[in-house]
Amino acid sequence: MMSQTLATSFGVGKSRNMHDLPNRPSIAALDKWHCFLSAWPSACTSDAATSVLVPNGSYLLTRVVFSGQYKNTVTFQIDGTLVAPTEYGTDNWITFDGVSGVTILGSTPDGQGAGLWACKNAGKSCPSGAASLKFTNSREVLISRLTSMNSQMFHIDIHDCENVNVQGVQVTASRDSPNTDGIHVTGSTSVNISRAIIKTGDDCISIGPGTTNLWIENISCGPGHGIR
């Protein structure tokens, strides 16, 4: 099957490979999600399997939601670091809602959660915080080789999903970071988690109500509260 690669999230149109991308500053603001989202409609309407490429570098990314059905599979190849806003609230940072056939390869999302952790640890009135990467009402999802750091709350949140594979991920946060579960699964079925290294201040993997057919193997856990 023919596939295409989209680099429209960086304003350079369609590209067959990453060498067509121009040089960028080390930290680039992604124009309040508009540039990053511009690749999504093209991917949704493509008759061929599609890849969205994010090259090396650090990129400031405000809260974003990818949603909707599409004609074929979509792969996000993320070679750079995505940096969250320092403000904290209750909205999740990067959300995939109602999607099917999405693969995320690589990526280093930095949730910049230290400010919220300090607020909570000081006993102040603080919002719950944002999950760095959340999947809701989705199926046939693969998350591989992702390195998540400093999430405000859950690093990877899988809610009401089916057939999700999480493999070869690394998750890190300070040992005194509250509510920073590495992977949280709730209301989902047929979820496989393998070959993960998880070091946080809360559960390595937390299992919520309504979860069935969950397989976990080859997990390095600690510091943290284990798998429960």
PDB file of C-alpha atoms in Angstrom, residues 61-174:
ATOM      1  CA  LEU A  61       2.960  22.909  22.375  1.00  0.00           C
ATOM      2  CA  THR A  62      -0.230  24.162  24.014  1.00  0.00           C
ATOM      3  CA  ARG A  63      -3.070  21.799  24.858  1.00  0.00           C
ATOM      4  CA  VAL A  64      -4.314  19.928  21.806  1.00  0.00           C
ATOM      5  CA  VAL A  65      -7.025  17.376  20.944  1.00  0.00           C
ATOM      6  CA  PHE A  66      -6.865  15.037  17.944  1.00  0.00           C
ATOM      7  CA  SER A  67     -10.289  13.576  17.217  1.00  0.00           C
ATOM      8  CA  GLY A  68     -12.416  12.084  14.478  1.00  0.00           C
ATOM      9  CA  GLN A  69     -12.436   9.094  12.197  1.00  0.00           C
ATOM     10  CA  TYR A  70     -10.307   8.800   9.075  1.00  0.00           C
ATOM     11  CA  LYS A  71      -9.774   6.566   6.080  1.00  0.00           C
ATOM     12  CA  ASN A  72      -6.476   4.894   6.961  1.00  0.00           C
ATOM     13  CA  THR A  73      -3.849   4.427   9.651  1.00  0.00           C
ATOM     14  CA  VAL A  74      -1.831   7.389  10.953  1.00  0.00           C
ATOM     15  CA  THR A  75       1.676   7.220  12.449  1.00  0.00           C
ATOM     16  CA  PHE A  76       3.150  10.061  14.492  1.00  0.00           C
ATOM     17  CA  GLN A  77       6.946   9.816  14.224  1.00  0.00           C
ATOM     18  CA  ILE A  78       8.144  12.256  16.888  1.00  0.00           C
ATOM     19  CA  ASP A  79      11.904  12.641  17.074  1.00  0.00           C
ATOM     20  CA  GLY A  80      11.887  15.883  19.064  1.00  0.00           C
ATOM     21  CA  THR A  81      10.851  17.030  22.531  1.00  0.00           C
ATOM     22  CA  LEU A  82       7.354  18.451  23.050  1.00  0.00           C
ATOM     23  CA  VAL A  83       7.251  20.955  25.913  1.00  0.00           C
ATOM     24  CA  ALA A  84       4.004  21.665  27.808  1.00  0.00           C
ATOM     25  CA  PRO A  85       2.839  25.040  29.110  1.00  0.00           C
ATOM     26  CA  THR A  86       3.975  25.830  32.651  1.00  0.00           C
ATOM     27  CA  GLU A  87       0.426  26.809  33.643  1.00  0.00           C
ATOM     28  CA  TYR A  88      -1.533  24.065  35.334  1.00  0.00           C
ATOM     29  CA  GLY A  89      -5.225  23.293  35.448  1.00  0.00           C
ATOM     30  CA  THR A  90      -7.465  20.305  34.791  1.00  0.00           C
ATOM     31  CA  ASP A  91      -7.389  20.014  30.976  1.00  0.00           C
ATOM     32  CA  ASN A  92      -5.206  17.221  29.622  1.00  0.00           C
ATOM     33  CA  TRP A  93      -2.227  18.184  27.504  1.00  0.00           C
ATOM     34  CA  ILE A  94      -2.258  15.920  24.409  1.00  0.00           C
ATOM     35  CA  THR A  95      -5.516  14.025  23.842  1.00  0.00           C
ATOM     36  CA  PHE A  96      -6.575  11.517  21.185  1.00  0.00           C
ATOM     37  CA  ASP A  97     -10.351  11.088  21.276  1.00  0.00           C
ATOM     38  CA  GLY A  98     -12.393   8.630  19.219  1.00  0.00           C
ATOM     39  CA  VAL A  99      -9.538   7.589  16.941  1.00  0.00           C
ATOM     40  CA  SER A 100      -8.630   4.195  15.474  1.00  0.00           C
ATOM     41  CA  GLY A 101      -5.367   2.916  14.042  1.00  0.00           C
ATOM     42  CA  VAL A 102      -3.017   5.550  15.512  1.00  0.00           C
ATOM     43  CA  THR A 103       0.661   4.790  16.189  1.00  0.00           C
ATOM     44  CA  ILE A 104       2.980   7.036  18.206  1.00  0.00           C
ATOM     45  CA  LEU A 105       6.671   6.287  17.702  1.00  0.00           C
ATOM     46  CA  GLY A 106       9.308   8.029  19.778  1.00  0.00           C
ATOM     47  CA  SER A 107       8.560  11.387  21.391  1.00  0.00           C
ATOM     48  CA  THR A 108       9.825  13.021  24.559  1.00  0.00           C
ATOM     49  CA  PRO A 109       6.895  14.920  26.080  1.00  0.00           C
ATOM     50  CA  ASP A 110       7.959  17.165  28.983  1.00  0.00           C
ATOM     51  CA  GLY A 111       4.909  18.011  31.085  1.00  0.00           C
ATOM     52  CA  GLN A 112       6.712  20.644  33.200  1.00  0.00           C
ATOM     53  CA  GLY A 113       4.835  19.513  36.293  1.00  0.00           C
ATOM     54  CA  ALA A 114       7.235  20.746  39.008  1.00  0.00           C
ATOM     55  CA  GLY A 115       5.204  23.878  39.762  1.00  0.00           C
ATOM     56  CA  LEU A 116       2.019  21.893  40.406  1.00  0.00           C
ATOM     57  CA  TRP A 117       3.864  19.296  42.496  1.00  0.00           C
ATOM     58  CA  ALA A 118       5.232  22.077  44.713  1.00  0.00           C
ATOM     59  CA  CYS A 119       1.730  23.521  45.101  1.00  0.00           C
ATOM     60  CA  LYS A 120       0.297  20.158  46.172  1.00  0.00           C
ATOM     61  CA  ASN A 121       3.195  19.288  48.470  1.00  0.00           C
ATOM     62  CA  ALA A 122       2.791  22.651  50.209  1.00  0.00           C
ATOM     63  CA  GLY A 123      -0.817  21.764  51.040  1.00  0.00           C
ATOM     64  CA  LYS A 124      -2.236  24.593  48.986  1.00  0.00           C
ATOM     65  CA  SER A 125      -5.504  24.533  47.051  1.00  0.00           C
ATOM     66  CA  CYS A 126      -4.375  23.295  43.634  1.00  0.00           C
ATOM     67  CA  PRO A 127      -6.076  21.897  40.521  1.00  0.00           C
ATOM     68  CA  SER A 128      -5.689  18.188  39.848  1.00  0.00           C
ATOM     69  CA  GLY A 129      -3.384  18.800  36.880  1.00  0.00           C
ATOM     70  CA  ALA A 130      -3.181  17.475  33.331  1.00  0.00           C
ATOM     71  CA  ALA A 131      -2.338  14.035  32.005  1.00  0.00           C
ATOM     72  CA  SER A 132       0.437  14.361  29.434  1.00  0.00           C
ATOM     73  CA  LEU A 133      -0.977  11.866  26.914  1.00  0.00           C
ATOM     74  CA  LYS A 134      -4.586  10.689  27.053  1.00  0.00           C
ATOM     75  CA  PHE A 135      -6.486   8.292  24.815  1.00  0.00           C
ATOM     76  CA  THR A 136     -10.283   8.139  25.140  1.00  0.00           C
ATOM     77  CA  ASN A 137     -12.859   6.088  23.217  1.00  0.00           C
ATOM     78  CA  SER A 138     -10.159   4.833  20.858  1.00  0.00           C
ATOM     79  CA  ARG A 139      -9.036   1.478  19.457  1.00  0.00           C
ATOM     80  CA  GLU A 140      -6.083  -0.175  17.687  1.00  0.00           C
ATOM     81  CA  VAL A 141      -3.484   2.123  19.270  1.00  0.00           C
ATOM     82  CA  LEU A 142       0.286   1.564  19.495  1.00  0.00           C
ATOM     83  CA  ILE A 143       2.583   3.666  21.720  1.00  0.00           C
ATOM     84  CA  SER A 144       6.238   2.707  21.327  1.00  0.00           C
ATOM     85  CA  ARG A 145       9.627   4.123  22.427  1.00  0.00           C
ATOM     86  CA  LEU A 146       8.036   7.147  24.095  1.00  0.00           C
ATOM     87  CA  THR A 147       9.939   8.879  26.925  1.00  0.00           C
ATOM     88  CA  SER A 148       7.573  10.852  29.146  1.00  0.00           C
ATOM     89  CA  MET A 149       8.952  13.167  31.833  1.00  0.00           C
ATOM     90  CA  ASN A 150       7.614  15.505  34.496  1.00  0.00           C
ATOM     91  CA  SER A 151       3.910  15.084  33.824  1.00  0.00           C
ATOM     92  CA  GLN A 152       1.629  17.204  36.001  1.00  0.00           C
ATOM     93  CA  MET A 153      -0.501  14.145  36.734  1.00  0.00           C
ATOM     94  CA  PHE A 154      -0.783  10.798  34.879  1.00  0.00           C
ATOM     95  CA  HIS A 155       1.822  10.349  32.157  1.00  0.00           C
ATOM     96  CA  ILE A 156      -0.202   8.003  29.895  1.00  0.00           C
ATOM     97  CA  ASP A 157      -3.957   7.759  30.532  1.00  0.00           C
ATOM     98  CA  ILE A 158      -5.963   5.095  28.664  1.00  0.00           C
ATOM     99  CA  HIS A 159      -9.720   5.502  29.152  1.00  0.00           C
ATOM    100  CA  ASP A 160     -12.551   3.530  27.487  1.00  0.00           C
ATOM    101  CA  CYS A 161     -10.244   2.100  24.812  1.00  0.00           C
ATOM    102  CA  GLU A 162      -9.786  -1.257  23.090  1.00  0.00           C
ATOM    103  CA  ASN A 163      -6.710  -3.022  21.700  1.00  0.00           C
ATOM    104  CA  VAL A 164      -3.953  -0.738  22.962  1.00  0.00           C
ATOM    105  CA  ASN A 165      -0.274  -1.730  22.974  1.00  0.00           C
ATOM    106  CA  VAL A 166       2.250   0.210  25.057  1.00  0.00           C
ATOM    107  CA  GLN A 167       5.795  -1.042  24.578  1.00  0.00           C
ATOM    108  CA  GLY A 168       9.322   0.122  25.253  1.00  0.00           C
ATOM    109  CA  VAL A 169       8.308   3.355  27.023  1.00  0.00           C
ATOM    110  CA  GLN A 170      10.214   5.207  29.742  1.00  0.00           C
ATOM    111  CA  VAL A 171       8.495   7.376  32.332  1.00  0.00           C
ATOM    112  CA  THR A 172      10.273   9.621  34.844  1.00  0.00           C
ATOM    113  CA  ALA A 173       9.213  12.113  37.502  1.00  0.00           C
ATOM    114  CA  SER A 174      10.557  13.160  40.893  1.00  0.00           C
TER     115      SER A 174
END
